[in-house]
mmCIF file of C-alpha atoms and ligand atoms in Angstrom:
data_model
loop_
_atom_site.group_PDB
_atom_site.id
_atom_site.type_symbol
_atom_site.label_atom_id
_atom_site.label_comp_id
_atom_site.label_asym_id
_atom_site.label_seq_id
_atom_site.Cartn_x
_atom_site.Cartn_y
_atom_site.Cartn_z
ATOM 1 C CA MET A 453 -0.293 -0.232 -0.146
ATOM 2 C CA PRO A 454 1.482 3.094 -0.818
ATOM 3 C CA LYS A 455 2.431 5.683 1.937
ATOM 4 C CA LEU A 456 3.549 9.151 2.812
ATOM 5 C CA ILE A 457 6.197 10.508 4.989
ATOM 6 C CA ILE A 458 6.500 13.695 6.069
ATOM 7 C CA LEU A 459 10.017 14.326 6.170
ATOM 8 C CA GLY A 460 9.970 18.432 7.494
ATOM 9 C CA SER A 461 7.148 20.201 9.167
ATOM 10 C CA SER A 462 8.366 23.724 10.072
ATOM 11 C CA ASN A 463 8.453 26.762 8.501
ATOM 12 C CA ALA A 464 10.560 28.638 7.462
ATOM 13 C CA VAL A 465 12.929 27.913 9.980
ATOM 14 C CA PRO A 466 13.682 24.478 11.347
ATOM 15 C CA ASP A 467 15.062 23.526 14.762
ATOM 16 C CA GLU A 468 15.969 20.549 15.633
ATOM 17 C CA GLN A 469 12.918 18.362 15.816
ATOM 18 C CA HIS A 470 11.439 19.618 12.725
ATOM 19 C CA GLU A 471 13.209 20.395 9.232
ATOM 20 C CA ASN A 472 11.654 22.508 7.053
ATOM 21 C CA THR A 473 8.024 21.722 4.763
ATOM 22 C CA HIS A 474 8.551 18.464 2.454
ATOM 23 C CA MET A 475 7.444 15.126 1.865
ATOM 24 C CA VAL A 476 7.657 11.713 -0.395
ATOM 25 C CA VAL A 477 4.498 9.694 -1.572
ATOM 26 C CA ILE A 478 6.215 6.022 -1.533
ATOM 27 C CA GLY A 479 4.879 3.790 -4.591
ATOM 28 C CA LYS A 480 5.934 -0.060 -5.649
ATOM 29 C CA GLN A 481 6.433 1.479 -9.388
ATOM 30 C CA ARG A 482 7.249 5.067 -8.589
ATOM 31 C CA SER A 483 8.027 7.580 -5.138
ATOM 32 C CA VAL A 484 8.057 11.218 -5.701
ATOM 33 C CA LEU A 485 9.344 13.846 -2.983
ATOM 34 C CA ILE A 486 7.336 17.089 -2.972
ATOM 35 C CA ASP A 487 9.952 19.542 -2.253
ATOM 36 C CA CYS A 488 13.714 19.781 -1.656
ATOM 37 C CA PRO A 489 14.674 22.115 0.934
ATOM 38 C CA GLY A 490 17.842 21.590 2.819
ATOM 39 C CA ASN A 491 19.259 17.973 2.218
ATOM 40 C CA PRO A 492 16.980 15.514 1.372
ATOM 41 C CA LEU A 493 19.401 12.627 1.239
ATOM 42 C CA ARG A 494 19.254 12.973 5.062
ATOM 43 C CA GLN A 495 15.720 12.815 6.494
ATOM 44 C CA LEU A 496 15.561 9.794 3.535
ATOM 45 C CA SER A 497 17.927 7.488 5.188
ATOM 46 C CA TYR A 498 16.408 8.917 9.031
ATOM 47 C CA ALA A 499 12.909 7.878 7.107
ATOM 48 C CA GLY A 500 13.845 4.154 5.867
ATOM 49 C CA VAL A 501 13.813 5.846 2.175
ATOM 50 C CA ASP A 502 16.390 4.893 -0.167
ATOM 51 C CA HIS A 503 16.763 7.830 -2.375
ATOM 52 C CA GLN A 504 17.350 5.476 -5.901
ATOM 53 C CA GLN A 505 13.366 4.923 -5.792
ATOM 54 C CA ILE A 506 12.860 8.361 -5.954
ATOM 55 C CA THR A 507 11.667 9.032 -9.610
ATOM 56 C CA ASP A 508 10.058 11.890 -9.223
ATOM 57 C CA LEU A 509 10.211 15.727 -7.680
ATOM 58 C CA ILE A 510 7.127 18.023 -7.360
ATOM 59 C CA LEU A 511 8.222 22.047 -6.597
ATOM 60 C CA THR A 512 5.650 23.511 -5.271
ATOM 61 C CA HIS A 513 6.790 27.028 -5.195
ATOM 62 C CA PHE A 514 10.191 29.087 -5.574
ATOM 63 C CA HIS A 515 11.218 29.672 -1.870
ATOM 64 C CA PRO A 516 14.589 28.657 -0.616
ATOM 65 C CA ASP A 517 12.353 26.619 1.739
ATOM 66 C CA HIS A 518 11.408 24.517 -0.099
ATOM 67 C CA VAL A 519 13.841 24.018 -2.631
ATOM 68 C CA SER A 520 17.435 24.838 -1.612
ATOM 69 C CA GLY A 521 18.521 21.661 -1.637
ATOM 70 C CA VAL A 522 17.601 20.724 -4.977
ATOM 71 C CA GLY A 523 21.366 21.520 -6.050
ATOM 72 C CA LEU A 524 22.338 18.928 -3.668
ATOM 73 C CA PHE A 525 19.877 16.932 -3.874
ATOM 74 C CA LEU A 526 20.449 16.293 -8.100
ATOM 75 C CA MET A 527 24.226 15.830 -7.033
ATOM 76 C CA ASP A 528 24.355 13.704 -4.124
ATOM 77 C CA THR A 529 21.996 10.785 -6.225
ATOM 78 C CA TRP A 530 24.795 11.616 -9.218
ATOM 79 C CA LEU A 531 27.415 10.813 -6.997
ATOM 80 C CA LEU A 532 25.828 8.472 -5.309
ATOM 81 C CA GLY A 533 25.913 6.577 -8.437
ATOM 82 C CA ARG A 534 22.262 7.613 -9.850
ATOM 83 C CA LYS A 535 21.394 6.482 -13.727
ATOM 84 C CA ASP A 536 17.405 6.663 -13.798
ATOM 85 C CA PRO A 537 15.739 9.685 -14.750
ATOM 86 C CA LEU A 538 14.393 11.944 -12.388
ATOM 87 C CA GLU A 539 11.196 14.020 -13.333
ATOM 88 C CA ILE A 540 10.498 17.244 -11.702
ATOM 89 C CA TYR A 541 7.356 18.876 -11.959
ATOM 90 C CA GLY A 542 6.956 22.428 -11.389
ATOM 91 C CA LEU A 543 4.808 25.469 -12.436
ATOM 92 C CA SER A 544 6.466 27.447 -15.343
ATOM 93 C CA TYR A 545 7.968 29.968 -12.764
ATOM 94 C CA THR A 546 9.179 27.680 -10.987
ATOM 95 C CA ILE A 547 10.628 25.404 -13.136
ATOM 96 C CA GLU A 548 12.310 28.598 -15.112
ATOM 97 C CA ARG A 549 14.084 29.588 -12.351
ATOM 98 C CA THR A 550 15.500 25.896 -11.009
ATOM 99 C CA GLU A 551 17.526 26.535 -14.089
ATOM 100 C CA LYS A 552 18.484 28.980 -13.810
ATOM 101 C CA LEU A 553 19.499 27.441 -10.813
ATOM 102 C CA MET A 554 20.999 24.946 -11.473
ATOM 103 C CA GLY A 555 22.978 26.519 -14.427
ATOM 104 C CA PHE A 556 24.622 28.625 -11.948
ATOM 105 C CA TYR A 557 25.947 25.766 -10.863
ATOM 106 C CA ASP A 558 27.208 24.758 -14.153
ATOM 107 C CA TRP A 559 25.874 21.600 -14.326
ATOM 108 C CA GLU A 560 26.406 20.900 -17.997
ATOM 109 C CA THR A 561 29.993 20.122 -16.851
ATOM 110 C CA TRP A 562 29.251 16.977 -14.106
ATOM 111 C CA PRO A 563 30.519 14.004 -15.881
ATOM 112 C CA ASP A 564 27.735 11.361 -16.531
ATOM 113 C CA PHE A 565 24.988 13.410 -14.877
ATOM 114 C CA PHE A 566 22.086 11.322 -14.803
ATOM 115 C CA GLN A 567 18.442 12.789 -17.275
ATOM 116 C CA VAL A 568 16.103 15.456 -15.670
ATOM 117 C CA ASN A 569 13.345 15.837 -17.751
ATOM 118 C CA PHE A 570 11.238 19.083 -16.414
ATOM 119 C CA HIS A 571 6.943 19.690 -16.459
ATOM 120 C CA ARG A 572 6.033 22.452 -16.902
ATOM 121 C CA LEU A 573 2.296 22.639 -14.995
ATOM 122 C CA PRO A 574 -0.033 24.891 -16.419
ATOM 123 C CA GLU A 575 -1.359 27.290 -13.890
ATOM 124 C CA GLU A 576 -4.996 25.700 -14.078
ATOM 125 C CA GLU A 577 -6.891 23.390 -10.938
ATOM 126 C CA MET A 578 -6.488 20.054 -10.429
ATOM 127 C CA VAL A 579 -3.939 19.788 -13.349
ATOM 128 C CA LEU A 580 -3.076 15.517 -13.625
ATOM 129 C CA VAL A 581 0.628 16.041 -12.615
ATOM 130 C CA LEU A 582 1.387 11.945 -12.993
ATOM 131 C CA GLU A 583 -0.559 9.285 -12.455
ATOM 132 C CA ASN A 584 0.467 5.240 -11.731
ATOM 133 C CA GLU A 585 -1.047 2.151 -10.988
ATOM 134 C CA GLU A 586 -1.196 3.137 -7.706
ATOM 135 C CA PHE A 587 -1.865 6.900 -7.372
ATOM 136 C CA ARG A 588 -2.702 9.901 -9.005
ATOM 137 C CA ILE A 589 -1.643 13.299 -7.913
ATOM 138 C CA TYR A 590 -2.959 16.484 -8.969
ATOM 139 C CA ALA A 591 -1.842 20.561 -8.693
ATOM 140 C CA SER A 592 -3.865 23.701 -8.420
ATOM 141 C CA PRO A 593 -2.359 27.158 -8.124
ATOM 142 C CA VAL A 594 -2.957 28.613 -4.665
ATOM 143 C CA ARG A 595 -2.087 31.711 -2.936
ATOM 144 C CA HIS A 596 0.504 32.467 -1.513
ATOM 145 C CA ILE A 597 3.602 35.676 -2.478
ATOM 146 C CA ILE A 598 4.623 33.663 -5.824
ATOM 147 C CA PRO A 599 3.325 30.909 -8.007
ATOM 148 C CA THR A 600 2.380 28.512 -5.885
ATOM 149 C CA ILE A 601 0.857 24.785 -6.539
ATOM 150 C CA GLY A 602 -1.168 22.741 -3.628
ATOM 151 C CA LEU A 603 -1.317 18.986 -4.473
ATOM 152 C CA ARG A 604 -4.039 16.578 -4.087
ATOM 153 C CA ILE A 605 -2.650 12.695 -3.953
ATOM 154 C CA GLU A 606 -5.783 9.933 -5.025
ATOM 155 C CA SER A 607 -5.257 6.445 -4.058
ATOM 156 C CA THR A 608 -6.697 4.167 -7.023
ATOM 157 C CA ARG A 609 -6.868 1.438 -4.483
ATOM 158 C CA SER A 610 -8.384 2.104 -1.559
ATOM 159 C CA GLY A 611 -9.237 5.323 -2.824
ATOM 160 C CA LYS A 612 -8.328 7.316 0.322
ATOM 161 C CA VAL A 613 -7.133 11.434 -0.250
ATOM 162 C CA ILE A 614 -4.097 13.397 0.767
ATOM 163 C CA ALA A 615 -4.445 16.647 0.543
ATOM 164 C CA TYR A 616 -1.661 19.581 0.610
ATOM 165 C CA SER A 617 -2.791 23.191 0.687
ATOM 166 C CA CYS A 618 1.794 23.716 0.684
ATOM 167 C CA ASP A 619 2.023 27.803 1.534
ATOM 168 C CA THR A 620 -1.508 29.926 1.111
ATOM 169 C CA GLU A 621 -3.795 32.034 2.249
ATOM 170 C CA PRO A 622 -7.163 30.637 3.287
ATOM 171 C CA CYS A 623 -8.638 30.435 -0.095
ATOM 172 C CA PRO A 624 -11.370 28.524 -2.597
ATOM 173 C CA GLN A 625 -8.991 27.081 -4.733
ATOM 174 C CA VAL A 626 -7.905 24.783 -1.478
ATOM 175 C CA GLU A 627 -11.204 24.087 -0.490
ATOM 176 C CA ARG A 628 -12.104 22.639 -4.312
ATOM 177 C CA LEU A 629 -8.656 20.453 -3.927
ATOM 178 C CA ALA A 630 -9.109 18.925 -0.271
ATOM 179 C CA SER A 631 -13.205 18.688 -1.234
ATOM 180 C CA GLY A 632 -13.874 15.356 0.958
ATOM 181 C CA ALA A 633 -10.865 14.971 2.014
ATOM 182 C CA ASP A 634 -9.564 11.509 3.809
ATOM 183 C CA VAL A 635 -6.579 13.554 5.585
ATOM 184 C CA LEU A 636 -6.332 17.389 5.051
ATOM 185 C CA ILE A 637 -2.292 18.533 5.643
ATOM 186 C CA HIS A 638 -2.494 22.028 5.756
ATOM 187 C CA GLU A 639 -0.240 25.088 6.106
ATOM 188 C CA ALA A 640 -0.543 27.224 9.818
ATOM 189 C CA THR A 641 2.107 29.672 9.747
ATOM 190 C CA GLY A 642 -0.107 32.152 10.968
ATOM 191 C CA ALA A 643 -2.239 34.815 9.545
ATOM 192 C CA SER A 644 -0.298 36.822 7.920
ATOM 193 C CA TYR A 645 0.042 37.989 3.866
ATOM 194 C CA GLY A 646 0.000 34.595 1.812
ATOM 195 C CA HIS A 647 -0.327 32.532 4.922
ATOM 196 C CA THR A 648 -2.655 29.890 7.231
ATOM 197 C CA SER A 649 -3.286 30.488 10.565
ATOM 198 C CA PRO A 650 -4.147 27.669 12.566
ATOM 199 C CA ALA A 651 -7.890 28.695 13.444
ATOM 200 C CA GLN A 652 -8.304 29.494 9.564
ATOM 201 C CA ALA A 653 -7.137 25.774 8.720
ATOM 202 C CA GLY A 654 -9.413 24.527 11.099
ATOM 203 C CA GLU A 655 -12.433 26.239 9.310
ATOM 204 C CA ILE A 656 -10.972 25.244 5.780
ATOM 205 C CA ALA A 657 -10.482 21.818 6.628
ATOM 206 C CA ASN A 658 -14.709 22.214 7.358
ATOM 207 C CA ARG A 659 -15.751 23.549 4.761
ATOM 208 C CA CYS A 660 -14.227 21.010 2.389
ATOM 209 C CA GLN A 661 -15.596 18.177 4.249
ATOM 210 C CA ALA A 662 -11.959 16.410 5.589
ATOM 211 C CA ARG A 663 -12.087 13.547 8.108
ATOM 212 C CA SER A 664 -8.925 14.658 9.017
ATOM 213 C CA LEU A 665 -6.026 17.753 9.676
ATOM 214 C CA TYR A 666 -3.243 17.978 10.791
ATOM 215 C CA LEU A 667 -1.092 21.197 10.689
ATOM 216 C CA ILE A 668 2.161 21.677 9.004
ATOM 217 C CA HIS A 669 4.813 24.720 7.982
ATOM 218 C CA TYR A 670 3.822 25.946 11.784
ATOM 219 C CA PRO A 671 6.553 27.819 14.281
ATOM 220 C CA THR A 672 8.652 25.504 16.013
ATOM 221 C CA ARG A 673 10.857 28.307 18.341
ATOM 222 C CA GLY A 674 9.117 29.461 21.341
ATOM 223 C CA VAL A 675 5.822 28.230 20.513
ATOM 224 C CA ASP A 676 2.780 26.583 22.428
ATOM 225 C CA ALA A 677 2.206 23.662 19.822
ATOM 226 C CA ASP A 678 -0.824 22.593 21.612
ATOM 227 C CA GLN A 679 -2.223 25.986 21.155
ATOM 228 C CA LEU A 680 -2.116 25.773 17.688
ATOM 229 C CA VAL A 681 -3.928 22.291 17.706
ATOM 230 C CA ARG A 682 -6.567 24.030 20.227
ATOM 231 C CA GLU A 683 -7.020 26.752 17.809
ATOM 232 C CA ALA A 684 -7.710 24.613 14.607
ATOM 233 C CA GLN A 685 -9.901 22.125 16.855
ATOM 234 C CA ASP A 686 -12.285 25.174 17.772
ATOM 235 C CA ASN A 687 -13.519 25.160 13.712
ATOM 236 C CA PHE A 688 -13.423 22.213 12.872
ATOM 237 C CA PRO A 689 -15.504 19.101 14.815
ATOM 238 C CA GLY A 690 -12.772 16.050 13.535
ATOM 239 C CA PRO A 691 -9.521 14.777 14.258
ATOM 240 C CA VAL A 692 -6.806 17.436 14.288
ATOM 241 C CA SER A 693 -2.832 16.741 15.019
ATOM 242 C CA LEU A 694 0.361 18.365 14.342
ATOM 243 C CA ALA A 695 2.485 16.615 11.501
ATOM 244 C CA LYS A 696 5.129 15.889 13.094
ATOM 245 C CA ASP A 697 9.108 14.521 11.150
ATOM 246 C CA PHE A 698 8.927 11.054 9.862
ATOM 247 C CA LEU A 699 4.799 10.886 10.917
ATOM 248 C CA GLU A 700 2.715 8.470 8.169
ATOM 249 C CA LEU A 701 0.023 8.211 6.493
ATOM 250 C CA GLU A 702 -1.022 4.913 4.509
ATOM 251 C CA LEU A 703 -2.345 6.513 1.327
HETATM 252 ZN ZN1 LIG B 643 6.400 29.901 0.395
#
């Protein structure tokens, strides 16, 4: 059965227990890394996931706390002997900058570097990013400071749905993306430009009739984590938890 593992749950400033927010969907044929901060190889090995399993990388948006590890991920997997191609998906805005970033590293001079295929996603709702026998992943633009996508992951066998808001203000696109989801993983950075508070995340979970809510991308320094959960619970009758690094959710 495919599963999703949280590799990081912090907002832009991580601490000892929380890496920047990113996650991986593990399947038999394909495994999809969602965002790439820091050095994902460390988090993948702590999670017991072989980096060679990663076939696809979805970049939700081009902020450093979501893409700073792309260069290291590509370089380290190459140094470890990767031969298989890697598929990278994102909005044109994101892909253009990722290519430029790698250009600064002169990656075309890396000998025998494996094939990287970029896929530019249209800025439309419920775009099919990829599908295989086990799961489908859809993307919708959300409302952040720069062009950003949220994701909906559907199991083809169990029918289970996990939706991930990514970084966003409350917006109807997320509600549609997460409609009826078994699990909504919603950011809870706090009420500010381009972000959402835990109370607002609870409201959204309630409106889209999600069955459960995990808060992610929350502040970790000097914040009462239980208070964040209580704020979301005020607006959502279902179970609310904090997403923590290495949490596993079955699909
Ligand atoms: Zn961001």
